[in-house]
Short mmCIF file of C-alpha atoms (C1' of nucleotides) in Angstrom, two decimals:
data_model
loop_
_atom_site.label_atom_id
_atom_site.label_comp_id
_atom_site.label_asym_id
_atom_site.label_seq_id
_atom_site.Cartn_x
_atom_site.Cartn_y
_atom_site.Cartn_z
CA MET F 20 72.02 117.93 118.57
CA ARG F 21 69.44 119.50 120.65
CA TYR F 22 66.80 122.03 119.68
CA ASP F 23 66.94 125.77 120.39
CA GLY F 24 63.61 126.28 121.93
CA ARG F 25 63.80 130.14 122.49
CA LEU F 26 61.44 130.91 119.52
CA SER F 27 58.89 128.48 120.66
CA ARG F 28 59.11 129.54 124.42
CA MET F 29 58.87 133.26 123.51
CA LEU F 30 55.81 132.70 121.23
CA HIS F 31 54.28 130.66 124.01
CA VAL F 32 54.90 133.67 126.59
CA LEU F 33 53.68 136.39 124.21
CA ILE F 34 50.39 134.77 123.79
CA HIS F 35 49.77 134.04 127.40
CA MET F 36 50.70 137.81 128.04
CA ALA F 37 48.11 138.97 125.60
CA ARG F 38 45.53 136.99 127.80
CA HIS F 39 46.89 138.28 130.93
CA LYS F 40 45.65 141.37 132.72
CA GLY F 41 48.35 143.73 133.71
CA ALA F 42 52.09 143.10 133.83
CA ALA F 43 53.52 139.58 134.11
CA THR F 44 56.65 139.22 136.48
CA SER F 45 59.62 137.39 135.26
CA ASP F 46 58.83 134.85 138.14
CA LEU F 47 55.35 134.15 136.73
CA ILE F 48 56.70 133.77 133.25
CA ALA F 49 59.42 131.42 134.47
CA GLN F 50 56.77 129.26 136.13
CA MET F 51 54.70 129.03 132.96
CA LEU F 52 57.98 127.98 131.04
CA ASN F 53 59.27 125.63 133.77
CA THR F 54 62.48 127.58 133.99
CA ASN F 55 63.75 130.47 136.12
CA PRO F 56 63.38 134.18 136.08
CA VAL F 57 66.98 135.11 135.20
CA VAL F 58 66.62 133.17 131.87
CA VAL F 59 63.42 134.91 131.18
CA ARG F 60 64.93 138.29 131.58
CA ARG F 61 67.82 137.26 129.44
CA THR F 62 65.61 136.16 126.39
CA MET F 63 62.89 138.92 126.82
CA ALA F 64 65.69 141.49 126.77
CA GLY F 65 65.95 140.85 122.92
CA LEU F 66 62.17 141.32 122.51
CA ARG F 67 62.39 144.58 124.44
CA GLU F 68 65.15 145.92 122.44
CA LYS F 69 63.08 145.38 119.26
CA GLY F 70 60.09 147.08 120.88
CA TYR F 71 57.67 144.13 121.21
CA VAL F 72 57.57 144.19 124.96
CA HIS F 73 58.11 146.70 127.84
CA SER F 74 59.36 146.01 131.29
CA GLU F 75 58.92 147.86 134.40
CA LYS F 76 60.60 147.77 137.71
CA GLY F 77 59.34 147.82 141.17
CA HIS F 78 55.99 147.11 142.75
CA GLY F 79 53.39 146.06 140.14
CA GLY F 80 56.14 145.93 137.54
CA GLY F 81 56.96 143.18 135.17
CA TRP F 82 56.41 142.61 131.41
CA THR F 83 53.66 143.95 129.09
CA LEU F 84 53.11 143.76 125.30
CA SER F 85 53.97 147.00 123.47
CA ARG F 86 51.51 146.10 120.53
CA GLY F 87 48.83 143.71 119.51
CA LEU F 88 49.42 139.97 118.55
CA GLU F 89 48.22 140.83 114.96
CA GLU F 90 51.10 143.11 114.60
CA MET F 91 53.72 140.59 115.28
CA THR F 92 54.74 137.72 112.96
CA LEU F 93 56.86 134.68 113.64
CA LEU F 94 59.60 136.31 111.54
CA ASP F 95 59.68 139.35 113.87
CA ILE F 96 60.03 137.10 116.89
CA TYR F 97 62.51 134.85 115.38
CA ARG F 98 64.67 137.79 114.54
CA ALA F 99 64.05 139.35 118.01
CA VAL F 100 65.50 136.09 119.76
CA GLY F 101 68.75 136.72 117.79
CA GLU F 102 68.05 134.83 114.55
CA PRO F 103 69.49 131.52 115.70
CA PRO F 104 70.77 129.37 112.88
CA VAL F 105 67.77 127.52 111.30
CA PHE F 106 69.86 124.42 110.11
CA ALA F 107 71.49 121.89 112.60
CA VAL F 108 73.59 120.47 109.61
CA GLY F 109 76.04 122.54 107.80
CA PRO F 110 79.47 122.80 106.34
CA ALA F 111 82.24 121.16 108.43
CA CYS F 112 84.48 124.32 107.88
CA ASP F 113 83.87 127.77 106.47
CA ARG F 114 86.82 128.65 104.34
CA PRO F 115 88.04 125.17 103.18
CA GLU F 116 91.22 125.27 100.90
CA CYS F 117 90.31 121.89 99.54
CA LEU F 118 88.35 122.37 96.28
CA VAL F 119 86.49 119.17 96.95
CA GLU F 120 85.16 120.64 100.07
CA GLN F 121 84.31 123.86 98.47
CA ALA F 122 82.11 122.13 95.91
CA VAL F 123 80.41 120.22 98.64
CA ASN F 124 79.84 123.39 100.56
CA SER F 125 78.56 125.01 97.56
CA ALA F 126 76.05 122.28 96.80
CA LEU F 127 74.78 122.19 100.39
CA ALA F 128 74.56 125.89 100.69
CA ASP F 129 72.30 126.33 97.68
CA ALA F 130 69.91 123.65 99.09
CA PHE F 131 69.93 125.28 102.47
CA ALA F 132 69.43 128.83 101.16
CA GLU F 133 66.44 127.80 99.20
CA ALA F 134 64.87 126.00 102.26
CA GLU F 135 65.49 128.92 104.43
CA ARG F 136 63.97 131.28 102.21
CA LEU F 137 60.72 129.21 102.08
CA LEU F 138 60.73 128.88 105.88
CA LEU F 139 61.34 132.53 106.60
CA GLU F 140 58.65 133.51 103.96
CA ARG F 141 56.28 131.41 105.71
CA PHE F 142 57.18 132.84 109.05
CA ALA F 143 56.52 136.27 107.72
CA HIS F 144 52.96 135.30 106.81
CA VAL F 145 51.91 134.00 110.28
CA THR F 146 50.92 136.55 112.94
CA LEU F 147 50.68 135.56 116.62
CA ALA F 148 47.05 136.46 116.40
CA ASP F 149 46.71 133.43 114.10
CA ILE F 150 48.22 131.14 116.59
CA ALA F 151 46.08 132.67 119.32
CA ALA F 152 43.01 131.96 117.08
CA ASP F 153 44.25 128.33 116.80
CA PHE F 154 44.57 128.27 120.47
CA ASP F 155 40.89 129.51 120.89
CA ASN F 156 39.64 126.60 118.62
CA ARG F 157 41.57 124.13 120.77
CA MET F 158 40.12 125.69 123.93
CA ALA F 159 36.52 125.39 122.58
CA ARG F 160 37.21 121.63 122.01
CA HIS F 161 38.84 120.94 125.21
CA PRO F 162 37.87 123.47 127.87
CA ALA F 163 39.12 121.53 130.56
CA LEU F 164 42.75 122.29 129.67
CA ALA F 165 42.34 125.84 129.75
CA GLY F 166 45.01 126.73 132.31
CA HIS F 167 48.74 126.11 132.75
CA ALA F 168 48.25 124.19 135.92
CA GLY F 169 51.97 124.74 136.69
CA SER F 170 52.54 121.61 134.97
CA GLY F 171 54.44 122.72 132.09
CA CYS F 172 56.62 120.45 130.41
CA ALA F 173 58.51 117.76 132.17
CA SER F 174 61.04 117.04 129.37
CA MET C 25 74.52 125.97 118.59
CA ARG C 26 77.03 124.34 116.48
CA TYR C 27 76.66 122.51 113.15
CA ASP C 28 76.53 118.91 112.67
CA GLY C 29 79.25 118.48 109.95
CA ARG C 30 78.90 114.90 109.36
CA LEU C 31 77.05 115.04 106.12
CA SER C 32 79.42 117.65 104.75
CA ARG C 33 82.49 115.56 105.88
CA MET C 34 81.24 112.33 104.39
CA LEU C 35 80.60 113.95 101.06
CA HIS C 36 84.01 115.27 101.11
CA VAL C 37 85.49 111.87 101.75
CA LEU C 38 83.49 109.98 99.26
CA ILE C 39 84.53 112.27 96.40
CA HIS C 40 88.13 111.95 97.36
CA MET C 41 87.74 108.21 97.62
CA ALA C 42 86.57 108.08 94.11
CA ARG C 43 89.80 109.85 92.85
CA HIS C 44 91.97 107.69 94.97
CA LYS C 45 93.53 104.63 93.68
CA GLY C 46 92.98 101.71 95.85
CA ALA C 47 91.80 101.51 99.50
CA ALA C 48 91.93 104.63 101.83
CA THR C 49 92.80 103.82 105.30
CA SER C 50 91.09 105.47 108.17
CA ASP C 51 94.29 107.22 109.06
CA LEU C 52 94.55 108.77 105.61
CA ILE C 53 90.94 109.95 105.68
CA ALA C 54 91.43 111.39 109.18
CA GLN C 55 94.26 113.42 107.91
CA MET C 56 92.13 114.74 105.14
CA LEU C 57 89.47 115.61 107.53
CA ASN C 58 91.70 116.88 110.32
CA THR C 59 90.37 114.60 112.76
CA ASN C 60 91.35 111.11 114.01
CA PRO C 61 90.85 107.58 112.66
CA VAL C 62 88.45 106.46 115.31
CA VAL C 63 85.98 109.14 114.59
CA VAL C 64 86.35 108.18 110.85
CA ARG C 65 85.61 104.58 111.45
CA ARG C 66 82.55 105.52 113.63
CA THR C 67 81.14 107.70 110.95
CA MET C 68 81.89 105.49 108.07
CA ALA C 69 80.23 102.53 109.66
CA GLY C 70 76.85 104.20 108.90
CA LEU C 71 77.88 104.25 105.27
CA ARG C 72 79.10 100.73 105.27
CA GLU C 73 75.75 99.41 106.69
CA LYS C 74 73.86 101.09 103.82
CA GLY C 75 76.21 99.60 101.27
CA TYR C 76 77.79 102.72 100.03
CA VAL C 77 81.41 101.73 101.11
CA HIS C 78 83.23 98.58 101.97
CA SER C 79 86.17 98.04 104.45
CA GLU C 80 88.77 95.46 104.61
CA LYS C 81 91.16 94.68 107.47
CA GLY C 82 94.93 93.99 107.20
CA HIS C 83 97.66 94.91 105.00
CA GLY C 84 96.52 96.95 101.97
CA GLY C 85 93.04 97.31 103.57
CA GLY C 86 90.91 100.29 104.18
CA TRP C 87 87.91 101.75 102.72
CA THR C 88 86.63 101.63 99.22
CA LEU C 89 83.43 102.85 97.32
CA SER C 90 80.93 100.17 96.52
CA ARG C 91 79.22 102.10 93.87
CA GLY C 92 79.77 105.00 91.49
CA LEU C 93 79.27 108.57 92.50
CA GLU C 94 76.46 108.95 90.09
CA GLU C 95 74.61 106.28 92.11
CA MET C 96 74.67 108.09 95.20
CA THR C 97 72.63 111.36 96.05
CA LEU C 98 72.89 113.72 98.90
CA LEU C 99 69.82 112.26 100.15
CA ASP C 100 71.26 108.73 100.30
CA ILE C 101 74.26 110.09 102.37
CA TYR C 102 72.06 112.26 104.58
CA ARG C 103 70.20 109.08 105.54
CA ALA C 104 73.31 107.07 105.82
CA VAL C 105 74.73 109.26 108.46
CA GLY C 106 71.77 108.88 110.53
CA GLU C 107 69.31 111.48 109.30
CA PRO C 108 70.39 114.04 111.76
CA PRO C 109 67.77 116.58 112.74
CA VAL C 110 67.64 119.18 109.84
CA PHE C 111 66.47 122.03 111.98
CA ALA C 112 68.37 123.81 115.00
CA VAL C 113 65.24 125.39 116.26
CA GLY C 114 62.22 123.38 117.40
CA PRO C 115 59.57 123.04 119.93
CA ALA C 116 60.50 123.61 123.49
CA CYS C 117 58.63 120.49 124.51
CA ASP C 118 57.26 117.61 122.62
CA ARG C 119 53.97 116.80 124.44
CA PRO C 120 52.85 120.07 126.00
CA GLU C 121 49.69 120.12 128.13
CA CYS C 122 49.26 123.73 127.74
CA LEU C 123 47.05 124.53 124.68
CA VAL C 124 48.91 127.67 123.93
CA GLU C 125 52.04 125.80 123.48
CA GLN C 126 50.24 123.20 121.34
CA ALA C 127 49.02 125.88 118.99
CA VAL C 128 52.58 127.21 118.83
CA ASN C 129 54.09 123.93 118.08
CA SER C 130 51.56 123.30 115.40
CA ALA C 131 52.28 126.49 113.67
CA LEU C 132 55.96 125.85 113.82
CA ALA C 133 55.78 122.21 112.81
CA ASP C 134 53.84 123.05 109.79
CA ALA C 135 56.48 125.51 108.57
CA PHE C 136 59.44 123.19 109.28
CA ALA C 137 57.83 120.21 107.70
CA GLU C 138 57.33 122.18 104.44
CA ALA C 139 60.93 123.56 104.34
CA GLU C 140 62.36 120.03 105.07
CA ARG C 141 60.26 118.52 102.52
CA LEU C 142 61.80 120.99 99.99
CA LEU C 143 65.33 120.46 101.19
CA LEU C 144 65.10 116.77 101.03
CA GLU C 145 63.58 116.76 97.54
CA ARG C 146 66.53 118.89 96.42
CA PHE C 147 68.95 116.49 98.10
CA ALA C 148 67.34 113.64 96.18
CA HIS C 149 68.20 115.37 92.81
CA VAL C 150 71.94 115.99 93.42
CA THR C 151 74.38 113.19 92.86
CA LEU C 152 77.74 113.04 94.20
CA ALA C 153 78.79 112.92 90.62
CA ASP C 154 77.28 116.51 90.19
CA ILE C 155 79.41 117.74 93.00
CA ALA C 156 82.56 115.97 91.51
CA ALA C 157 81.88 117.69 88.25
CA ASP C 158 81.70 121.10 90.03
CA PHE C 159 85.08 120.11 91.60
CA ASP C 160 86.55 119.55 88.18
CA ASN C 161 85.35 123.00 87.15
CA ARG C 162 87.00 124.57 90.05
CA MET C 163 90.10 122.70 89.40
CA ALA C 164 90.29 123.79 85.87
CA ARG C 165 90.34 127.46 87.11
CA HIS C 166 92.69 126.94 89.93
CA PRO C 167 95.02 124.03 89.21
CA ALA C 168 97.49 125.10 91.96
CA LEU C 169 94.95 124.01 94.65
CA ALA C 170 94.64 120.65 93.53
CA GLY C 171 95.75 118.64 96.54
CA HIS C 172 94.80 118.58 100.05
CA ALA C 173 98.34 119.70 101.29
CA GLY C 174 97.49 118.34 104.78
CA SER C 175 96.21 121.80 105.68
CA GLY C 176 92.53 120.88 105.90
CA CYS C 177 90.58 123.32 107.92
CA ALA C 178 91.99 125.09 111.01
CA SER C 179 88.54 126.10 112.38
"C1'" DG M 1 62.21 153.59 154.23
"C1'" DA M 2 60.45 148.92 153.27
"C1'" DG M 3 59.28 145.78 150.01
"C1'" DT M 4 59.28 144.40 144.88
"C1'" DT M 5 60.99 143.65 140.69
"C1'" DT M 6 64.10 144.18 136.72
"C1'" DG M 7 69.39 144.31 135.18
"C1'" DT M 8 73.45 142.21 134.91
"C1'" DA M 9 77.70 139.77 135.93
"C1'" DA M 10 80.01 135.85 137.47
"C1'" DC M 11 79.96 131.18 138.27
"C1'" DT M 12 78.10 126.27 138.11
"C1'" DT M 13 75.71 122.53 136.14
"C1'" DT M 14 74.29 119.77 132.17
"C1'" DG M 15 74.29 117.35 127.90
"C1'" DC M 16 76.15 116.51 123.71
"C1'" DT M 17 79.98 115.88 120.33
"C1'" DT M 18 84.45 114.93 119.44
"C1'" DG M 19 88.91 113.22 120.78
"C1'" DT M 20 91.70 109.57 122.90
"C1'" DT M 21 93.34 105.23 124.74
"C1'" DG M 22 93.43 100.23 124.91
"C1'" DC M 23 92.64 96.14 123.24
"C1'" DA M 24 90.56 92.41 120.47
"C1'" DT M 25 90.06 90.69 115.60
"C1'" DA M 26 91.42 89.74 111.04
"C1'" DA M 27 94.19 89.86 106.85
"C1'" DG M 28 98.74 90.08 104.32
"C1'" DG M 29 103.92 89.67 103.94
"C1'" DT M 30 107.92 87.29 104.91
"C1'" DA X 28 104.63 80.59 112.55
"C1'" DC X 29 105.31 85.35 113.38
"C1'" DC X 30 105.11 90.05 112.64
"C1'" DT X 31 103.05 94.15 110.80
"C1'" DT X 32 99.03 96.63 109.31
"C1'" DA X 33 94.36 97.50 109.58
"C1'" DT X 34 89.58 97.79 111.14
"C1'" DG X 35 86.00 97.13 115.41
"C1'" DC X 36 84.56 98.52 119.44
"C1'" DA X 37 84.10 99.76 124.14
"C1'" DA X 38 85.15 103.03 127.71
"C1'" DC X 39 86.76 107.12 129.19
"C1'" DA X 40 88.41 112.17 128.88
"C1'" DA X 41 88.08 116.91 126.98
"C1'" DG X 42 85.75 120.69 125.13
"C1'" DC X 43 81.88 123.49 124.30
"C1'" DA X 44 77.59 125.97 124.35
"C1'" DA X 45 72.99 126.38 126.52
"C1'" DA X 46 70.67 126.69 130.63
"C1'" DG X 47 70.61 127.19 135.45
"C1'" DT X 48 72.03 129.52 139.77
"C1'" DT X 49 73.66 132.95 142.82
"C1'" DA X 50 74.51 137.56 144.31
"C1'" DC X 51 73.87 142.19 144.34
"C1'" DA X 52 72.90 146.92 142.28
"C1'" DA X 53 69.33 149.85 140.58
"C1'" DA X 54 64.78 151.50 140.05
"C1'" DC X 55 60.02 151.93 141.07
"C1'" DT X 56 55.61 151.71 144.34
"C1'" DC X 57 53.28 152.08 148.48
#
DNA sequence: GAGTTTGTAACTTTGCTTGTTGCATAAGGT
DNA sequence: ACCTTATGCAACAAGCAAAGTTACAAACTC
């Protein structure tokens, strides 16, 4: 089963936007993510609804941040992209009649709930500014890799 | 993104097998899971390789447990079904050149690693016998729902 | 008004999981 | 011996969800 990369991609974009002067067009963002502008609009729409970004049409339009990176946590963005299911494994069926299956689901659900709680709690304590700071550290060590170079990710 | 239900299904089957006299054929198991025998063989093959179950051909053949439920943990079975990825969300790309993306991946990877550690540790402490005991409790409260009734799970 | 850019709907492509079919292999029953 | 019952396995088909694509309307700037 393949990963849902929306959270990762949006974090990536938001931090780039913070370093970008003026509005970033869907086209520009799509190039950064190696995808296409329609997909960008689709995903960014969620962030706009929650008030993290703003979009403007027409000449000079595009996307801008509505607040500082220190005011956005991983949890915020996770929720804004639609709170995709965290776990890739889960119950085979939601309302099993079989009592064995109920017992199995219950055991798994307990374990997953605990892990999810830990994960989201951690998400809540990491701001995008923290990640940007980590980026600055990496940048200081490898100044050559500053830009995006359009290379993105081949995978 | 849809769940991987292999772990759940195999737990379900193993507990049924423990209550079943003699070998259970792939066909019988398939009916319990509302699937078909080939899929059962495919998945059970992993458990056989790890030594949790045994299969025999021919008349009276089928699948049998190779050890008691108290000697199998959730972790064991999770590993036997191929250690499917636990998380449904993840990095958009594995070896990003972009330093921003590296910082993002690093932040996410830390959080996921911690949650996964917690989850697997919990898995290691739950035996199938624990789940079977829970089943017995449910059974005591709802004796009418004892069997499978072939209904399985419509979803 | 001309040129940009987002917004959105509909459709196509892609990748993965599951389901299905077909046949070889092995064991038991008569 | 021969037939029936099973697993083992490979190859193919179907279904589904995410991503990509196309097309066009709406809104904004110059």
